[in-house]
Amino acid sequence: MPTSLELYKQYEQLNATGDLEGGIAKLQELIADDESYALAHAALAVALGKVGKHEEAIEHAKRNCELEPNDAFSFTALSVTYQRAYAGTNNMAYIQAAEDAMARSRMIAGM
């Protein structure tokens, strides 16, 4: 059975070739085996956003923040995920959520 790092590297190879669906499946496999692998949640948020699965993307970006609560970048990435969800749906609720996530990022960074 491959390790989490090996699965993540397999995802990176799939992603590099443009196989988004294959990459998503690999990340989901990784998370099924190691739910606490924060980087996989972050990557899955990006990949799901690219294929228009915004709600799922947001859930993974939020999970990444739960796993890395003191990492300003995780909250910046959450903000970007919300911004992409807004761009894909025009749902104004995502704008406030993006601003809230960015405010949290700045607070953590001491800005």
Coordinates of C-alpha atoms in Angstrom, one line a residue:
M1 CA 0.0 0.0 0.0
P2 CA 1.5 3.4 -1.0
T3 CA 2.2 6.0 1.7
S4 CA 0.5 9.3 1.9
L5 CA 3.5 11.0 0.4
E6 CA 3.6 8.5 -2.5
L7 CA -0.1 9.1 -3.2
Y8 CA 0.5 12.8 -3.1
K9 CA 3.4 12.5 -5.6
Q10 CA 1.1 10.4 -7.8
Y11 CA -1.4 13.2 -7.7
E12 CA 1.3 15.7 -8.7
Q13 CA 2.1 13.6 -11.7
L14 CA -1.5 13.4 -12.8
N15 CA -2.0 17.1 -12.2
A16 CA 1.1 17.9 -14.3
T17 CA -0.3 16.1 -17.2
G18 CA -3.6 17.9 -16.9
D19 CA -5.6 14.9 -15.6
L20 CA -7.7 16.8 -13.2
E21 CA -10.2 14.0 -12.6
G22 CA -7.5 11.5 -12.0
G23 CA -5.8 13.9 -9.7
I24 CA -9.0 14.5 -7.7
A25 CA -9.5 10.7 -7.4
K26 CA -5.9 10.3 -6.2
L27 CA -6.4 13.0 -3.5
Q28 CA -9.7 11.5 -2.4
E29 CA -7.9 8.1 -2.1
L30 CA -5.2 9.8 0.0
I31 CA -7.7 11.5 2.3
A32 CA -9.7 8.3 2.7
D33 CA -6.5 6.7 4.0
D34 CA -5.1 9.8 5.9
E35 CA -7.8 12.3 6.6
S36 CA -5.4 14.6 8.5
Y37 CA -3.1 15.2 5.5
A38 CA -3.6 19.0 5.3
L39 CA -1.8 19.5 2.0
A40 CA -4.1 17.0 0.3
H41 CA -7.2 19.0 1.4
A42 CA -5.6 22.2 0.1
A43 CA -4.8 20.7 -3.2
L44 CA -8.2 19.1 -3.4
A45 CA -9.8 22.5 -2.8
V46 CA -7.9 23.9 -5.8
A47 CA -8.6 21.0 -8.1
L48 CA -12.4 20.8 -7.2
G49 CA -12.7 24.5 -7.8
K50 CA -11.2 24.1 -11.3
V51 CA -13.9 21.6 -12.2
G52 CA -16.7 23.8 -10.8
K53 CA -17.3 21.8 -7.6
H54 CA -17.2 24.9 -5.5
E55 CA -19.0 23.7 -2.4
E56 CA -16.8 20.6 -2.1
A57 CA -13.7 22.8 -2.7
I58 CA -14.8 25.1 0.1
E59 CA -15.3 22.1 2.5
H60 CA -11.7 20.9 1.8
A61 CA -10.3 24.4 2.1
K62 CA -12.0 24.7 5.5
R63 CA -10.7 21.4 6.6
N64 CA -7.2 22.5 5.7
C65 CA -7.7 25.5 8.0
E66 CA -8.9 23.2 10.8
L67 CA -5.8 21.1 10.4
E68 CA -3.5 24.2 10.1
P69 CA -5.3 26.8 12.3
N70 CA -2.1 28.9 12.8
D71 CA -1.1 29.0 9.1
A72 CA -2.0 32.4 7.6
F73 CA -1.6 30.9 4.1
S74 CA -4.3 28.3 4.7
F75 CA -6.8 31.1 5.3
T76 CA -5.5 33.1 2.3
A77 CA -6.1 29.9 0.2
L78 CA -9.6 29.6 1.8
S79 CA -10.3 33.2 0.7
V80 CA -9.2 32.4 -2.8
T81 CA -11.4 29.4 -2.9
Y82 CA -14.4 31.5 -1.9
Q83 CA -13.4 34.1 -4.6
R84 CA -13.3 31.4 -7.2
A85 CA -16.7 30.1 -6.0
Y86 CA -18.1 33.6 -6.4
A87 CA -16.6 33.8 -9.9
G88 CA -18.2 30.5 -10.9
T89 CA -21.6 31.2 -9.3
N90 CA -22.1 34.9 -8.8
N91 CA -23.3 34.1 -5.3
M92 CA -22.6 37.2 -3.2
A93 CA -22.4 35.2 0.0
Y94 CA -19.0 34.0 -1.1
I95 CA -17.6 37.6 -1.1
Q96 CA -18.2 38.1 2.6
A97 CA -16.8 34.7 3.4
A98 CA -13.7 35.5 1.3
E99 CA -13.2 38.7 3.2
D100 CA -13.6 37.0 6.5
A101 CA -11.0 34.4 5.6
M102 CA -8.6 37.0 4.5
A103 CA -9.1 39.0 7.7
R104 CA -8.3 35.8 9.7
S105 CA -5.1 35.3 7.6
R106 CA -4.0 38.9 8.3
M107 CA -4.7 38.4 12.0
I108 CA -2.6 35.3 12.1
A109 CA 0.2 37.0 10.2
G110 CA 0.1 39.9 12.6
M111 CA -0.9 42.5 10.0

